[in-house]
Amino acid sequence: MVEITQEDMIAIELRADEESKSPFQAYVFWFFLGLVGAHRFYIGHGKTGFLMAALTCSMIGLPISIAWWLADSVLLGSLLQHEREIVRDRIAREVLDLKRLS
């Protein structure tokens, strides 16, 4: 059975840091372009980003978009954490696959 060592875990975390989306950038997108869903496009949630942009552009949906934008100020951290976990799991699978092959 192949196991991940402590060195592997450190390498996985370092690579996850490099490949994950930047929280600072995500919040900059949220603050300046959040009503058109730019922060959601940035973190890979294109469908909801498009929906947010469409609501904002429709003007009728603007109040919904504003409420969503405010809610995302709280939700964005957990969305980023979930995205980072996906990246970390993918990298861990790659490391395990490489160890199995060698």
PDB file of C-alpha atoms in Angstrom:
ATOM      1  CA  MET A   1       0.000   0.000   0.000  1.00  0.00           C
ATOM      2  CA  VAL A   2       1.281   3.450  -0.915  1.00  0.00           C
ATOM      3  CA  GLU A   3       1.260   6.108   1.786  1.00  0.00           C
ATOM      4  CA  ILE A   4       1.787   9.840   1.692  1.00  0.00           C
ATOM      5  CA  THR A   5       4.783  10.900   3.780  1.00  0.00           C
ATOM      6  CA  GLN A   6       5.203  14.097   5.775  1.00  0.00           C
ATOM      7  CA  GLU A   7       7.456  15.467   3.002  1.00  0.00           C
ATOM      8  CA  ASP A   8       4.735  14.685   0.454  1.00  0.00           C
ATOM      9  CA  MET A   9       2.165  16.558   2.560  1.00  0.00           C
ATOM     10  CA  ILE A  10       4.426  19.615   2.737  1.00  0.00           C
ATOM     11  CA  ALA A  11       4.938  19.499  -1.032  1.00  0.00           C
ATOM     12  CA  ILE A  12       1.184  19.083  -1.591  1.00  0.00           C
ATOM     13  CA  GLU A  13       0.412  22.098   0.616  1.00  0.00           C
ATOM     14  CA  LEU A  14       3.036  24.249  -1.120  1.00  0.00           C
ATOM     15  CA  ARG A  15       1.689  23.314  -4.532  1.00  0.00           C
ATOM     16  CA  ALA A  16      -1.894  23.902  -3.375  1.00  0.00           C
ATOM     17  CA  ASP A  17      -0.831  27.379  -2.217  1.00  0.00           C
ATOM     18  CA  GLU A  18       0.561  28.097  -5.685  1.00  0.00           C
ATOM     19  CA  GLU A  19      -2.394  26.714  -7.629  1.00  0.00           C
ATOM     20  CA  SER A  20      -5.286  27.944  -5.480  1.00  0.00           C
ATOM     21  CA  LYS A  21      -7.078  31.200  -6.132  1.00  0.00           C
ATOM     22  CA  SER A  22      -5.868  34.220  -4.196  1.00  0.00           C
ATOM     23  CA  PRO A  23      -8.294  35.370  -1.472  1.00  0.00           C
ATOM     24  CA  PHE A  24      -7.011  38.929  -1.879  1.00  0.00           C
ATOM     25  CA  GLN A  25      -7.761  38.914  -5.618  1.00  0.00           C
ATOM     26  CA  ALA A  26     -11.156  37.315  -5.040  1.00  0.00           C
ATOM     27  CA  TYR A  27     -12.151  40.043  -2.581  1.00  0.00           C
ATOM     28  CA  VAL A  28     -10.846  42.767  -4.906  1.00  0.00           C
ATOM     29  CA  PHE A  29     -13.029  41.331  -7.685  1.00  0.00           C
ATOM     30  CA  TRP A  30     -15.929  41.058  -5.225  1.00  0.00           C
ATOM     31  CA  PHE A  31     -15.589  44.667  -4.058  1.00  0.00           C
ATOM     32  CA  PHE A  32     -15.103  46.385  -7.422  1.00  0.00           C
ATOM     33  CA  LEU A  33     -16.885  44.078  -9.884  1.00  0.00           C
ATOM     34  CA  GLY A  34     -19.010  41.934  -7.593  1.00  0.00           C
ATOM     35  CA  LEU A  35     -22.375  43.042  -8.925  1.00  0.00           C
ATOM     36  CA  VAL A  36     -21.480  41.550 -12.312  1.00  0.00           C
ATOM     37  CA  GLY A  37     -20.208  38.337 -10.690  1.00  0.00           C
ATOM     38  CA  ALA A  38     -16.486  38.782 -11.460  1.00  0.00           C
ATOM     39  CA  HIS A  39     -15.464  37.135  -8.190  1.00  0.00           C
ATOM     40  CA  ARG A  40     -17.559  34.098  -9.042  1.00  0.00           C
ATOM     41  CA  PHE A  41     -15.987  33.807 -12.493  1.00  0.00           C
ATOM     42  CA  TYR A  42     -12.558  34.077 -10.831  1.00  0.00           C
ATOM     43  CA  ILE A  43     -13.161  31.166  -8.457  1.00  0.00           C
ATOM     44  CA  GLY A  44     -14.638  28.974 -11.187  1.00  0.00           C
ATOM     45  CA  HIS A  45     -18.360  29.461 -10.596  1.00  0.00           C
ATOM     46  CA  GLY A  46     -19.094  30.756 -14.087  1.00  0.00           C
ATOM     47  CA  LYS A  47     -22.778  29.829 -14.189  1.00  0.00           C
ATOM     48  CA  THR A  48     -23.641  31.770 -11.045  1.00  0.00           C
ATOM     49  CA  GLY A  49     -21.352  34.588 -12.175  1.00  0.00           C
ATOM     50  CA  PHE A  50     -23.285  34.834 -15.424  1.00  0.00           C
ATOM     51  CA  LEU A  51     -26.605  34.732 -13.554  1.00  0.00           C
ATOM     52  CA  MET A  52     -25.444  37.525 -11.255  1.00  0.00           C
ATOM     53  CA  ALA A  53     -24.353  39.642 -14.235  1.00  0.00           C
ATOM     54  CA  ALA A  54     -27.677  39.025 -15.990  1.00  0.00           C
ATOM     55  CA  LEU A  55     -29.641  40.025 -12.885  1.00  0.00           C
ATOM     56  CA  THR A  56     -27.613  43.217 -12.521  1.00  0.00           C
ATOM     57  CA  CYS A  57     -28.032  44.142 -16.183  1.00  0.00           C
ATOM     58  CA  SER A  58     -31.780  43.514 -16.100  1.00  0.00           C
ATOM     59  CA  MET A  59     -32.212  46.306 -13.523  1.00  0.00           C
ATOM     60  CA  ILE A  60     -35.310  44.475 -12.263  1.00  0.00           C
ATOM     61  CA  GLY A  61     -32.963  41.932 -10.706  1.00  0.00           C
ATOM     62  CA  LEU A  62     -30.595  44.570  -9.341  1.00  0.00           C
ATOM     63  CA  PRO A  63     -31.965  44.406  -5.759  1.00  0.00           C
ATOM     64  CA  ILE A  64     -31.483  40.628  -5.821  1.00  0.00           C
ATOM     65  CA  SER A  65     -27.964  41.109  -7.134  1.00  0.00           C
ATOM     66  CA  ILE A  66     -27.142  43.594  -4.379  1.00  0.00           C
ATOM     67  CA  ALA A  67     -28.385  41.185  -1.695  1.00  0.00           C
ATOM     68  CA  TRP A  68     -26.408  38.352  -3.332  1.00  0.00           C
ATOM     69  CA  TRP A  69     -23.304  40.574  -3.481  1.00  0.00           C
ATOM     70  CA  LEU A  70     -23.611  41.301   0.242  1.00  0.00           C
ATOM     71  CA  ALA A  71     -24.143  37.611   1.053  1.00  0.00           C
ATOM     72  CA  ASP A  72     -21.057  36.731  -0.985  1.00  0.00           C
ATOM     73  CA  SER A  73     -18.961  38.927   1.301  1.00  0.00           C
ATOM     74  CA  VAL A  74     -19.534  36.216   3.919  1.00  0.00           C
ATOM     75  CA  LEU A  75     -19.702  33.181   1.604  1.00  0.00           C
ATOM     76  CA  LEU A  76     -16.585  33.943  -0.423  1.00  0.00           C
ATOM     77  CA  GLY A  77     -14.228  32.607   2.251  1.00  0.00           C
ATOM     78  CA  SER A  78     -15.917  29.202   2.335  1.00  0.00           C
ATOM     79  CA  LEU A  79     -16.120  29.078  -1.477  1.00  0.00           C
ATOM     80  CA  LEU A  80     -12.367  29.717  -1.649  1.00  0.00           C
ATOM     81  CA  GLN A  81     -11.698  27.088   1.022  1.00  0.00           C
ATOM     82  CA  HIS A  82     -13.761  24.530  -0.911  1.00  0.00           C
ATOM     83  CA  GLU A  83     -11.870  25.364  -4.128  1.00  0.00           C
ATOM     84  CA  ARG A  84      -8.548  24.923  -2.282  1.00  0.00           C
ATOM     85  CA  GLU A  85      -9.653  21.515  -0.946  1.00  0.00           C
ATOM     86  CA  ILE A  86     -10.451  20.410  -4.497  1.00  0.00           C
ATOM     87  CA  VAL A  87      -6.991  21.540  -5.650  1.00  0.00           C
ATOM     88  CA  ARG A  88      -5.322  19.803  -2.675  1.00  0.00           C
ATOM     89  CA  ASP A  89      -7.205  16.535  -3.331  1.00  0.00           C
ATOM     90  CA  ARG A  90      -6.258  16.603  -7.018  1.00  0.00           C
ATOM     91  CA  ILE A  91      -2.585  17.135  -6.176  1.00  0.00           C
ATOM     92  CA  ALA A  92      -2.656  14.356  -3.542  1.00  0.00           C
ATOM     93  CA  ARG A  93      -4.139  11.960  -6.118  1.00  0.00           C
ATOM     94  CA  GLU A  94      -1.367  12.921  -8.564  1.00  0.00           C
ATOM     95  CA  VAL A  95       1.291  12.249  -5.908  1.00  0.00           C
ATOM     96  CA  LEU A  96      -0.246   8.862  -5.068  1.00  0.00           C
ATOM     97  CA  ASP A  97      -0.452   7.936  -8.751  1.00  0.00           C
ATOM     98  CA  LEU A  98       3.217   8.837  -9.247  1.00  0.00           C
ATOM     99  CA  LYS A  99       4.224   6.784  -6.186  1.00  0.00           C
ATOM    100  CA  ARG A 100       2.277   3.782  -7.470  1.00  0.00           C
ATOM    101  CA  LEU A 101       4.013   3.993 -10.830  1.00  0.00           C
ATOM    102  CA  SER A 102       7.499   4.130  -9.332  1.00  0.00           C
TER     103      SER A 102
END
